[in-house]
Tab-separated table of C-alpha atoms and ligand atoms in Angstrom:
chain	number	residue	atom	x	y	z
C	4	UNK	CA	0.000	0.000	0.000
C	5	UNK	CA	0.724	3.413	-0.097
C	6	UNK	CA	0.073	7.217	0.246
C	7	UNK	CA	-3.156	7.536	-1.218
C	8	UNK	CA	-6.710	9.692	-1.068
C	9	UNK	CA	-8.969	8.081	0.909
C	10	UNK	CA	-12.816	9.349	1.270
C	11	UNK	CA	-14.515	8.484	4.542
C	12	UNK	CA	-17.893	8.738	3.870
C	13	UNK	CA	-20.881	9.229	6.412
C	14	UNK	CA	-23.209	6.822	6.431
C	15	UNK	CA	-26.500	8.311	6.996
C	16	UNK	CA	-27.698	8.161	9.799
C	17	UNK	CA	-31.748	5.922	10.449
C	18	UNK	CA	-32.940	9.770	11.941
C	19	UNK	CA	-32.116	11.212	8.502
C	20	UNK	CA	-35.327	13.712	8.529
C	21	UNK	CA	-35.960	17.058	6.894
C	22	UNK	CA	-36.380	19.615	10.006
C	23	UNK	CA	-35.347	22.648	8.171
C	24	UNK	CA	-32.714	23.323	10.726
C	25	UNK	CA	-30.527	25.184	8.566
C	26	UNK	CA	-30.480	28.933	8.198
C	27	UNK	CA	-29.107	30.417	5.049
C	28	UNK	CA	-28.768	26.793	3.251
C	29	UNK	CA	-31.776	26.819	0.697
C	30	UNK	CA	-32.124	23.147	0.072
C	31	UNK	CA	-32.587	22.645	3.969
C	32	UNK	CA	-35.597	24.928	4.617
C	33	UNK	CA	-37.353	24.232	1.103
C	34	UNK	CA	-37.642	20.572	1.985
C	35	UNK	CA	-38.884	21.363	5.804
C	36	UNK	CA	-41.227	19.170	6.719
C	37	UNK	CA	-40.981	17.120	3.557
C	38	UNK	CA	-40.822	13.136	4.633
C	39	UNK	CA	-37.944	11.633	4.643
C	40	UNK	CA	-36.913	8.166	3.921
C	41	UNK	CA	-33.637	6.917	5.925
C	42	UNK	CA	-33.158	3.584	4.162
C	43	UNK	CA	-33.055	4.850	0.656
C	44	UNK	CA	-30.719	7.915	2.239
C	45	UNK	CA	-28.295	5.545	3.289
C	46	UNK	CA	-28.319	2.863	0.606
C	47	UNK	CA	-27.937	6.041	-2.005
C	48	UNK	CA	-24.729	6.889	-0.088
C	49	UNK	CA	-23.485	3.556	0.310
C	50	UNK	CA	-24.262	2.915	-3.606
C	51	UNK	CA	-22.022	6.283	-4.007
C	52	UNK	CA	-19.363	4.946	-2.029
C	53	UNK	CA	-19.699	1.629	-4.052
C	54	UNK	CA	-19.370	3.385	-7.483
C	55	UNK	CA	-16.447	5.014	-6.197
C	56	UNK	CA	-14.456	1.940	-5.365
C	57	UNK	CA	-15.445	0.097	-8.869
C	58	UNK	CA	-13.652	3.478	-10.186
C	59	UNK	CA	-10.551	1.873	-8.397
C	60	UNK	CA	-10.966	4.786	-5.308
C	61	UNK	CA	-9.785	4.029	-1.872
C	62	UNK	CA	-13.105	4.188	0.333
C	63	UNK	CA	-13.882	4.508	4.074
C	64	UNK	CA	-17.127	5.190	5.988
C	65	UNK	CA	-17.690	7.147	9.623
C	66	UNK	CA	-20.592	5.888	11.594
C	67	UNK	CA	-23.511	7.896	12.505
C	68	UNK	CA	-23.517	9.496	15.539
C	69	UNK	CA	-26.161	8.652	18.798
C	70	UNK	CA	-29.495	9.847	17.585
C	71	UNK	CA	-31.626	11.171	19.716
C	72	UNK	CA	-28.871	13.097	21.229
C	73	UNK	CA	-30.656	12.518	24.995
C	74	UNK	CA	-27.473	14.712	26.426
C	75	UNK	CA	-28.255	17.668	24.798
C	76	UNK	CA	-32.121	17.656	25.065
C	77	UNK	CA	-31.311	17.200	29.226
C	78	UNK	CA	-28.787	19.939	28.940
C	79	UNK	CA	-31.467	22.110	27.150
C	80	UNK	CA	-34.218	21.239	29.899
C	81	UNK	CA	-36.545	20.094	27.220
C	82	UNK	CA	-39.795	19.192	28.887
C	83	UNK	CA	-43.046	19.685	27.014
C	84	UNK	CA	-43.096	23.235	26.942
C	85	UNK	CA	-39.697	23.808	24.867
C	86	UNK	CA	-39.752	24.671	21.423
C	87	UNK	CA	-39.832	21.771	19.204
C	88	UNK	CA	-36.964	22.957	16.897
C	89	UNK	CA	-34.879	21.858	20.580
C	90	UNK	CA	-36.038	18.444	19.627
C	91	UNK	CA	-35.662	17.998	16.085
C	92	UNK	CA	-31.959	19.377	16.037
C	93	UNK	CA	-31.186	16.475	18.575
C	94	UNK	CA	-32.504	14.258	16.137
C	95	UNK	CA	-30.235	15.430	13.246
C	96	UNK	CA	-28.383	12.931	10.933
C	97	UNK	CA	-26.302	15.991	9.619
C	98	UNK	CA	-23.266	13.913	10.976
C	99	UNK	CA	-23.895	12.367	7.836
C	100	UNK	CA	-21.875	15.412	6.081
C	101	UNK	CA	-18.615	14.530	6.509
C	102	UNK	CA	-17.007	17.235	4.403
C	103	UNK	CA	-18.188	19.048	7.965
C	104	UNK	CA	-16.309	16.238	10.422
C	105	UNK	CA	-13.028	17.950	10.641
C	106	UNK	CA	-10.168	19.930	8.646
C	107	UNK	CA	-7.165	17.655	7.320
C	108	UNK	CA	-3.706	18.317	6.854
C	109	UNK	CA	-2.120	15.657	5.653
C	110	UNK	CA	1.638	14.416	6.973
C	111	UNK	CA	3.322	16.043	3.874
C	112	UNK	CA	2.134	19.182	4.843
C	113	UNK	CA	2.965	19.282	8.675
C	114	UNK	CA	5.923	20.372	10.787
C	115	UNK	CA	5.792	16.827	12.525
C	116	UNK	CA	4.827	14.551	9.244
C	117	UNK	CA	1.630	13.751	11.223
C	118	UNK	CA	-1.890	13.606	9.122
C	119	UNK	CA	-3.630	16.113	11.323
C	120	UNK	CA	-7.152	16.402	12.159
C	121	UNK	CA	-9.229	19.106	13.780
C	122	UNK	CA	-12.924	18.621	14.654
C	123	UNK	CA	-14.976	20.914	13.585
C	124	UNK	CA	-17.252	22.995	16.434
C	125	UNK	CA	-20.167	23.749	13.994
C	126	UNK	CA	-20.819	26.017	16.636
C	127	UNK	CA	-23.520	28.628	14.404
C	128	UNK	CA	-26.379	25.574	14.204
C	129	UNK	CA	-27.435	24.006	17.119
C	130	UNK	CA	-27.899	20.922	15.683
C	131	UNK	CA	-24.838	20.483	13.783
C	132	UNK	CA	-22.702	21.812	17.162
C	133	UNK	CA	-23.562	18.782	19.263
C	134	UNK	CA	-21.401	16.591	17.013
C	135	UNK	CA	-17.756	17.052	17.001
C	136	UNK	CA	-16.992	15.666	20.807
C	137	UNK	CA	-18.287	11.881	19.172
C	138	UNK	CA	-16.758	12.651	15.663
C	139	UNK	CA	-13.460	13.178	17.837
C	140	UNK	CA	-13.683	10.263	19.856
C	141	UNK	CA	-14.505	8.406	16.310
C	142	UNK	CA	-11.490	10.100	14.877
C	143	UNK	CA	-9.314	8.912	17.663
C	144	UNK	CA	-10.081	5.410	16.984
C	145	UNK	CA	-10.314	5.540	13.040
C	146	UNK	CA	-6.685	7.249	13.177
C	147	UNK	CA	-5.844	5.814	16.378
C	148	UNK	CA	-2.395	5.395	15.602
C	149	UNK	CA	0.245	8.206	17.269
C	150	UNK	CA	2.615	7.720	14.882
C	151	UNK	CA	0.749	8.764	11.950
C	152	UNK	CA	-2.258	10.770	13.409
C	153	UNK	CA	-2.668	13.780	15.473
C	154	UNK	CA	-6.276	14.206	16.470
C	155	UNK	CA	-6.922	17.675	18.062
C	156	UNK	CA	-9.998	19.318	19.862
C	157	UNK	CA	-11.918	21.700	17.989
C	158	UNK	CA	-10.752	25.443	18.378
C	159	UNK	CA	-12.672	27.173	20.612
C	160	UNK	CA	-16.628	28.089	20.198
C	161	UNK	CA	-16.354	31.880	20.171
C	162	UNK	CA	-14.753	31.045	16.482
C	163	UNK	CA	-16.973	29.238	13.629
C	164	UNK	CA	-15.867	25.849	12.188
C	165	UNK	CA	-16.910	24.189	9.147
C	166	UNK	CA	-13.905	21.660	8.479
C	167	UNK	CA	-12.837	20.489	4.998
C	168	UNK	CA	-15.781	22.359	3.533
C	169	UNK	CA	-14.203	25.219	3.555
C	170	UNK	CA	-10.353	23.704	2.843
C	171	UNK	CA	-8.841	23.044	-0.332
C	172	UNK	CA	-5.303	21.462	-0.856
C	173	UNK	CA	-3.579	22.237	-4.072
C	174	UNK	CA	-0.433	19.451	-4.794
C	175	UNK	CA	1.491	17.929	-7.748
C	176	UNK	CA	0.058	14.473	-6.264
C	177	UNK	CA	-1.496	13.782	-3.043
C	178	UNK	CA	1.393	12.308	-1.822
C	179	UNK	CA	3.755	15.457	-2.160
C	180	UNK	CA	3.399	18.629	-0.012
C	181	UNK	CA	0.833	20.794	-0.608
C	182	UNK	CA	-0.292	24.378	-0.429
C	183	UNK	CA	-3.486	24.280	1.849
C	184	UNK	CA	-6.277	26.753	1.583
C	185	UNK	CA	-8.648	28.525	4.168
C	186	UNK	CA	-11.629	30.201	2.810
C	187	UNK	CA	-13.968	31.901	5.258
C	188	UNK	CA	-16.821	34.111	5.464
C	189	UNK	CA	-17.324	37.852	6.771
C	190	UNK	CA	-19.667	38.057	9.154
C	191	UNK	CA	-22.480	40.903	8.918
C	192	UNK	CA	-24.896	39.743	5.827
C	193	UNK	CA	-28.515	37.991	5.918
C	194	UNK	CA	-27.314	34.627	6.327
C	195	UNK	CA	-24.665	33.428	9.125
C	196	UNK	CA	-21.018	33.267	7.714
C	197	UNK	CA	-20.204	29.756	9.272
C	198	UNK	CA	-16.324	29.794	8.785
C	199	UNK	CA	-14.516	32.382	11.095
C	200	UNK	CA	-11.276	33.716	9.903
C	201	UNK	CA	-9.624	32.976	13.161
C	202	UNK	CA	-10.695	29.692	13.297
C	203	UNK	CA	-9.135	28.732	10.214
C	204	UNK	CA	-5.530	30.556	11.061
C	205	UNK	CA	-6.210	28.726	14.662
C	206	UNK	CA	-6.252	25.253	12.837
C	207	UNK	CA	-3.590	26.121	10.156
C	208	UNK	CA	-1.533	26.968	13.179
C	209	UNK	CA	-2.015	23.676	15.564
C	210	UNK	CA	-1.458	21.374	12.575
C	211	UNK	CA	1.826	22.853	12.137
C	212	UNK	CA	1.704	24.267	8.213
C	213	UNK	CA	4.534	26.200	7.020
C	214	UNK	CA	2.968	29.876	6.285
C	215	UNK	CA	4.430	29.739	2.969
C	216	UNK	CA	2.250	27.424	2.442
C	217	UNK	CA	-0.552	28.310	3.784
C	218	UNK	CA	-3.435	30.780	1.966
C	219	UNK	CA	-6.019	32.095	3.690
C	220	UNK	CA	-8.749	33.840	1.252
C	221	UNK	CA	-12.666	35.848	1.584
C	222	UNK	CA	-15.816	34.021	0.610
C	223	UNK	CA	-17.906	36.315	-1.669
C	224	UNK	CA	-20.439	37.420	0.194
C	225	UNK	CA	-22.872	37.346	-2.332
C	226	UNK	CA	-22.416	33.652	-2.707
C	227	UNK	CA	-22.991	33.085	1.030
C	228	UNK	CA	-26.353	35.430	0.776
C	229	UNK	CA	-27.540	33.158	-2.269
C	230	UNK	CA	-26.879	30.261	-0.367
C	231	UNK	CA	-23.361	28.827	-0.360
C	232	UNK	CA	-23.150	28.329	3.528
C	233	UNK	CA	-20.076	26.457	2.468
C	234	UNK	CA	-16.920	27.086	0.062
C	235	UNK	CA	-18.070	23.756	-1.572
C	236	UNK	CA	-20.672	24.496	-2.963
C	237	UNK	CA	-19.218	26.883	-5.464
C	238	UNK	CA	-15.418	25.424	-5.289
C	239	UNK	CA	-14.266	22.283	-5.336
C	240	UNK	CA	-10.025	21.808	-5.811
C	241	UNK	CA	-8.158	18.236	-7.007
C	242	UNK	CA	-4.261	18.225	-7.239
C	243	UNK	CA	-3.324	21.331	-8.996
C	244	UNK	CA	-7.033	21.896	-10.310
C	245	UNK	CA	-9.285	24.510	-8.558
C	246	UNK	CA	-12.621	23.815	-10.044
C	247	UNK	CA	-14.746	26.838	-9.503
C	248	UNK	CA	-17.827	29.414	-9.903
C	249	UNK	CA	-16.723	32.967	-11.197
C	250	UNK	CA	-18.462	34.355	-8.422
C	251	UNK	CA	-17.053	32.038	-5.324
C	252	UNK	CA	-14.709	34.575	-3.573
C	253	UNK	CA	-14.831	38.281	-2.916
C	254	UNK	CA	-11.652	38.711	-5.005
C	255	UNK	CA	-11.589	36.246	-7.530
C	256	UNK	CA	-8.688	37.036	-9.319
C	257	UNK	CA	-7.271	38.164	-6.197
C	258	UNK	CA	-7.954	34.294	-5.259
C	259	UNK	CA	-6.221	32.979	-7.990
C	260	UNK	CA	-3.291	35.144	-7.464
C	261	UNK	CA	-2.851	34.291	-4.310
C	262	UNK	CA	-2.942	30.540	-4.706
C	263	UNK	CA	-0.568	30.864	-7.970
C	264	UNK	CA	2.204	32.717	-6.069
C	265	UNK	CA	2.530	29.432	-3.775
C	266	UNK	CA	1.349	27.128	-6.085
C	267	UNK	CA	2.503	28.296	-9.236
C	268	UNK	CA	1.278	24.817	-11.072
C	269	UNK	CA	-2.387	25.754	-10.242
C	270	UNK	CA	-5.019	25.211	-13.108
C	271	UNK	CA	-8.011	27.181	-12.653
C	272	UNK	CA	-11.223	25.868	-14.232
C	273	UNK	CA	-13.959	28.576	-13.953
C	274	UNK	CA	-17.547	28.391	-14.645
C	275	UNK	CA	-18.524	31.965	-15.937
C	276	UNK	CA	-21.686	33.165	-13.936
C	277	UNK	CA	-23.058	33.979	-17.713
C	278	UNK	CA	-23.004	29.803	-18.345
C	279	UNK	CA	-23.876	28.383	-15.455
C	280	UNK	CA	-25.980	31.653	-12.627
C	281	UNK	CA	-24.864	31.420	-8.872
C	282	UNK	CA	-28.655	30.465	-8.520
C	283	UNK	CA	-28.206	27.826	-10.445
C	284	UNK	CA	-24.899	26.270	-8.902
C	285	UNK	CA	-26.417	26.472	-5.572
C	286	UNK	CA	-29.602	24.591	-6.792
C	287	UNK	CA	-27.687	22.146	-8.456
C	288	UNK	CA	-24.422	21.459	-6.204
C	289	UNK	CA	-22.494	21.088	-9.463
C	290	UNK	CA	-19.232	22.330	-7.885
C	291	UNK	CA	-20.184	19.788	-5.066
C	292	UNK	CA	-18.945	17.381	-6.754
C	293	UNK	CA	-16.414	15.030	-5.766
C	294	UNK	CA	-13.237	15.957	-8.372
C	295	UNK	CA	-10.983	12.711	-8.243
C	296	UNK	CA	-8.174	11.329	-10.210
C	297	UNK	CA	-8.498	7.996	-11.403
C	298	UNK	CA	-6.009	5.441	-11.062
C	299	UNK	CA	-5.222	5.714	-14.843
C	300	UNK	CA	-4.180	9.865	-13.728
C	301	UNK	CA	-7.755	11.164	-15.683
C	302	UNK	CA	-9.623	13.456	-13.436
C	303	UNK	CA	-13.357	13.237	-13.451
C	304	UNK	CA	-15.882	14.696	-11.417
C	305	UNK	CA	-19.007	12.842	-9.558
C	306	UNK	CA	-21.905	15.128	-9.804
C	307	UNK	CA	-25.293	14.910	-8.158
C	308	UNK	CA	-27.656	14.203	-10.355
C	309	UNK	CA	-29.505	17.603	-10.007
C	310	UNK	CA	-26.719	19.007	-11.938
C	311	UNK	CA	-28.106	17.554	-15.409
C	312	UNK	CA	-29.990	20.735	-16.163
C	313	UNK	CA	-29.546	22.488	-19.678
C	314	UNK	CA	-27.126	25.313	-18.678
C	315	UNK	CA	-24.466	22.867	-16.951
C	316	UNK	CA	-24.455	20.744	-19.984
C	317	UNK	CA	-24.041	23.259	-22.522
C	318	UNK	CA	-21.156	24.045	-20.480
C	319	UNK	CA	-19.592	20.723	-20.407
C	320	UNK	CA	-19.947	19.704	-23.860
C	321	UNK	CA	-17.892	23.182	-25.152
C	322	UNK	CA	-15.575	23.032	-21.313
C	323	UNK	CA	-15.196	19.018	-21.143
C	324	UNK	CA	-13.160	16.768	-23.131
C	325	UNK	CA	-10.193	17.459	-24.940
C	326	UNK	CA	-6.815	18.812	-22.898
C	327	UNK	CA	-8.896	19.711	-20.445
C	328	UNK	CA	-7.611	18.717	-16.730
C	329	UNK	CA	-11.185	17.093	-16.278
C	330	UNK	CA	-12.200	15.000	-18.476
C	331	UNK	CA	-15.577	13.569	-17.181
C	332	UNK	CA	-18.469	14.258	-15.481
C	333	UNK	CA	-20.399	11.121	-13.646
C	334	UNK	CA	-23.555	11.649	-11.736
C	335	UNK	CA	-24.590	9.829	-8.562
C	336	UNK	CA	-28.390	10.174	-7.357
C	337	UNK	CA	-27.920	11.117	-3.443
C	338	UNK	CA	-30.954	13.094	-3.355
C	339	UNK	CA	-31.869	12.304	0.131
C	340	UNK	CA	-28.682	13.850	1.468
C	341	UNK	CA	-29.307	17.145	-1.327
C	342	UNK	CA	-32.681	17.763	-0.411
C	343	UNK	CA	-30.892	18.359	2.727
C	344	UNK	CA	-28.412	20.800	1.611
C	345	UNK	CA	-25.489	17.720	0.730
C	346	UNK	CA	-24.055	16.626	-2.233
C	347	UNK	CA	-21.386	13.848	-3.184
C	348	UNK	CA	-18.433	16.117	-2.015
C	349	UNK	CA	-20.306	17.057	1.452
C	350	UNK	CA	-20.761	13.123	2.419
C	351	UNK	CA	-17.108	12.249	2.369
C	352	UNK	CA	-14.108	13.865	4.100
C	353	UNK	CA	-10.479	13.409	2.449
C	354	UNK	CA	-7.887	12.137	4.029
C	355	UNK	CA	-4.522	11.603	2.161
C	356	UNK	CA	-2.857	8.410	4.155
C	357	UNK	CA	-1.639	5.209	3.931
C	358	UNK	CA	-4.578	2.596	4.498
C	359	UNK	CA	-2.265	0.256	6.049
C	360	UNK	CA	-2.458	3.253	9.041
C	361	UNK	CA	-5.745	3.457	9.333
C	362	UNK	CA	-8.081	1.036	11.893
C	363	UNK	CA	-9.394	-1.227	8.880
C	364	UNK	CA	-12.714	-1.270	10.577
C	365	UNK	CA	-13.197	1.736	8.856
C	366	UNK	CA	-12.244	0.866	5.471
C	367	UNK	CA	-14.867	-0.123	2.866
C	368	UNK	CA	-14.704	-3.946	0.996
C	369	UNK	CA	-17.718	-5.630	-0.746
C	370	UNK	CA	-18.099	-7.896	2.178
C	371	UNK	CA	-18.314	-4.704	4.610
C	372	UNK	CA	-20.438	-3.365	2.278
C	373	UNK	CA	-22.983	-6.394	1.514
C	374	UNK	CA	-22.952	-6.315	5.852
C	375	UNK	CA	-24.068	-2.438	5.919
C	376	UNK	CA	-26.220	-2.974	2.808
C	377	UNK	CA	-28.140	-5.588	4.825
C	378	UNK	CA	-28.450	-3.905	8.284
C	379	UNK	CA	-29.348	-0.700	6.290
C	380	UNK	CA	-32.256	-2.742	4.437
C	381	UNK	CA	-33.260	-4.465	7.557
C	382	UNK	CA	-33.429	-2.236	10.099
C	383	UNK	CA	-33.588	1.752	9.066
C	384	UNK	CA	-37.198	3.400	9.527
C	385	UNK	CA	-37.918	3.311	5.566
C	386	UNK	CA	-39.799	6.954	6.192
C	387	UNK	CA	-40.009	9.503	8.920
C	388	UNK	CA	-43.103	11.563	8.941
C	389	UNK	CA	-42.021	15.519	11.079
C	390	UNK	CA	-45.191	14.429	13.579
C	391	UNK	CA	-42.602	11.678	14.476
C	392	UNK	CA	-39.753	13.332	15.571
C	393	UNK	CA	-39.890	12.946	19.332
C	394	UNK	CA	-41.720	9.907	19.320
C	395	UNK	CA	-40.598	7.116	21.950
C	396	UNK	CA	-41.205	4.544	19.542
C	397	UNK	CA	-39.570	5.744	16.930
C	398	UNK	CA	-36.301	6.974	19.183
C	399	UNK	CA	-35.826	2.932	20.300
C	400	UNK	CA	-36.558	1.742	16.720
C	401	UNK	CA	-33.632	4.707	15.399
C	402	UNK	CA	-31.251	3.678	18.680
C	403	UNK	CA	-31.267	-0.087	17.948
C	404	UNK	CA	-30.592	0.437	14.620
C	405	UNK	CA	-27.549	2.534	15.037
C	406	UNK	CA	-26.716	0.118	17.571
C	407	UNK	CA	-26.981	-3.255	15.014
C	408	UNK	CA	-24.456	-1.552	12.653
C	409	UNK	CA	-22.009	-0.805	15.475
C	410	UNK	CA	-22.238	-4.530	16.619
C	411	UNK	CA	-21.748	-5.685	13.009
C	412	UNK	CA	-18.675	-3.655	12.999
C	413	UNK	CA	-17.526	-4.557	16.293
C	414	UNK	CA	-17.342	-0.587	16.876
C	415	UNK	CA	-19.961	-0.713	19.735
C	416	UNK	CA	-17.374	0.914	21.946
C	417	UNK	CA	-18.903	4.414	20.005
C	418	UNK	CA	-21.976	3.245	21.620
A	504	SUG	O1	-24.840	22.008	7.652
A	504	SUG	N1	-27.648	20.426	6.289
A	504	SUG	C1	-26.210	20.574	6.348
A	504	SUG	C2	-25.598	20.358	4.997
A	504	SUG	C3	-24.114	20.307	5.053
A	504	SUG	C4	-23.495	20.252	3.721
A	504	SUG	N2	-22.090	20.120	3.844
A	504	SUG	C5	-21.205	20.722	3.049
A	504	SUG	N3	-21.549	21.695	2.240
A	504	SUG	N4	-19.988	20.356	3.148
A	504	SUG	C6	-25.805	21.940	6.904
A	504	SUG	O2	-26.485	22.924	6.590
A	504	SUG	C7	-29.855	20.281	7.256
A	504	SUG	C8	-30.465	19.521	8.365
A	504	SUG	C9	-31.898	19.867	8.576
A	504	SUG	O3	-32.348	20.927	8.149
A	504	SUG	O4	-32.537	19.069	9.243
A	504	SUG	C10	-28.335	20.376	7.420
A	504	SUG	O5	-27.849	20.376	8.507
């Protein structure tokens, strides 16, 4: 084995409901109240995860997190009287959104030749803030292994978090060092700008990364206000290629400058706002796609399926094909997860590694994923109705079948 990309993907979680819990992400409060259907949510990601081995990717999974979240709902005082949106953000799946688990620096990068993780707080939704102390303690068994890892606690709350989802890493191959990129939001406009600037210097700076390699750039703020709570979903990078809407930073060329001077190989492959609108990149998650290189060296990208509109494919037909550094576009149907606000690229964190390191319990195989497959099929609700969400019934019914996957993968100790 070697030094390779490996995607951890979350498997959704059997709470996977539509609560609308997320302020300034579209997808989230246009499907409020909407019902859901956790088994077809989590065999969609687990067929994604599937498709991306047969492409000859390395694949791992994360587990979903303990659902109700019983801790927080005491530490809120929920009784009868509190507002139900208390309730439905302890029922969240969002730990499904893996993109979201932590930042990663891999050991090329770092002062100590550790692959570094930091949690991310999620601190500006409640819902998504109650998950990084049991994505760390995931994390420390995953990448359990001191001589590789270094698994940190997520910067403090006063500063926003988002993780990878608002990280890019430009490199010659994953392998080699890399220039790593911050991009965060001002704070001030209609919608909450998620990643803090000092949160992202904060993790730059405790997983050691040489400054001169380090680039720390402004979300457009327009982008944010039309919906792009996250850098990925107008900006997606790969090796030297920085796939990206014309409109994603508040400097673009400023952006690209930036990058160039300590990356100078960087390939930038825009998306004119005039081909493809903001509006339209934020309904369709086209830039949330997962850009990968192939075994063969082709890159492709592995777009949701909502991205097969008219405007996108008039772009790739005159963009795609050719010299160009990407020379396919694949779609996956994870519509569950979008209608939430997640595409491919938000269900799977990177992490650039040598599987060998890694606790193989969380590495993807057919067997593992015939097992999952068939706990998924047998025992996740196949719908969840909003009235639901609080129901007794339905919080055993979600809690043993969390708790039948972590048996299967003798991981029970995340209990
Ligand atoms: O944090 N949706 C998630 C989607 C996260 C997407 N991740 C990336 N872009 N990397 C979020 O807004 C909706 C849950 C709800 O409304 O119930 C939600 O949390």
């Amino acid at each position: 084995m070697s030094v390779q990309e490996i995607n951890f993907d979350g498997i959704v979680g059997p709470s996977h409901n539509y609560a609308g819990l997320s302020l300034g992400n579209i997808a989230s409060a246009s499907h409020k109240g909407n019902v859901s259907y956790p088994r077809a949510a989590a065999l969609q990601g687990l067929e994604k995860m599937q498709a991306n081995r047969a492409l000859g990717l390395a694949q791992g999974f994360l587990l979903p997190l303990p659902r109700p979240n019983t801790a927080l709902l005491t530490a809120l005082g929920v009784d009868g009287t509190a507002d139900p949106a208390l309730t439905r953000a302890a029922w969240s799946a969002s730990s499904m959104w893996t993109a979201n688990a932590a930042t990663v620096s891999p050991a090329a990068d770092t002062a100590d030749g550790k692959c570094h993780f930091t949690p991310a707080n999620l601190v500006t939704m409640l819902h998504r803030g109650q998950e990084w102390q049991d994505t760390a303690a995931q994390l420390k068994i995953a990448f359990g292994n001191p001589e590789y890892f270094a698994v940190h606690d997520a910067v403090p709350a006063s500063f926003g978090d988002e993780g990878a989802a608002n990280h890019m890493r430009f490199c010659t191959g994953h392998g080699s060092s890399g220039v790593e990129v911050f991009v965060y939001g001002r704070p001030g406009g209609k919608f909450p700008a998620r990643q803090h600037e000092q949160a992202s210097r904060a993790v730059a700076r405790l997983h050691g990364l040489r400054p001169e390699k380090t680039v720390f750039i402004e979300q457009n703020p327009d982008a944010i206000e039309a919906g792009a709570f996250h850098n990925d979903v107008v900006a997606v990078a790969n090796e030297r290629v920085l796939f990206t809407h014309a409109l994603a930073f508040a400097d673009q060329q400023a952006a690209y400058a930036e990058i160039r001077a300590k990356f100078p190989e960087l390939e930038v492959v825009e998306v004119p706002a005039d081909s493809v609108s903001l509006a339209e990149a934020i309904k369709t998650y086209l830039f949330n796609s997962q850009l990968v290189t192939l075994p063969d060296g082709g890159m492709e990208l592995i777009a949701p399926l909502e991205a097969k509109i008219p405007s996108v494919e008039r772009w790739a037909e005159t963009a795609i094909g050719g010299n160009h550094p990407i020379r396919a576009v694949r779609f996956v149907d994870v519509r569950q997860s979008m209608a939430n606000g997640g595409g491919p690229a938000c269900l799977r964190l990177r992490v650039v590694t040598d599987p060998e390191f890694v606790d193989p319990r969380f590495l993807l195989d057919d067997a593992k994923a015939e097992l999952i497959g068939n706990i998924i099929t047998e025992t996740w609700p196949e719908t969840i109705e909003p009235a639901q969400i609080g129901d007794a019934n339905l919080a055993q019914h979600v809690t043993d079948a969390r708790m039948a996957l972590l048996t299967a993968l003798d991981l029970t100790k995340l209990g």
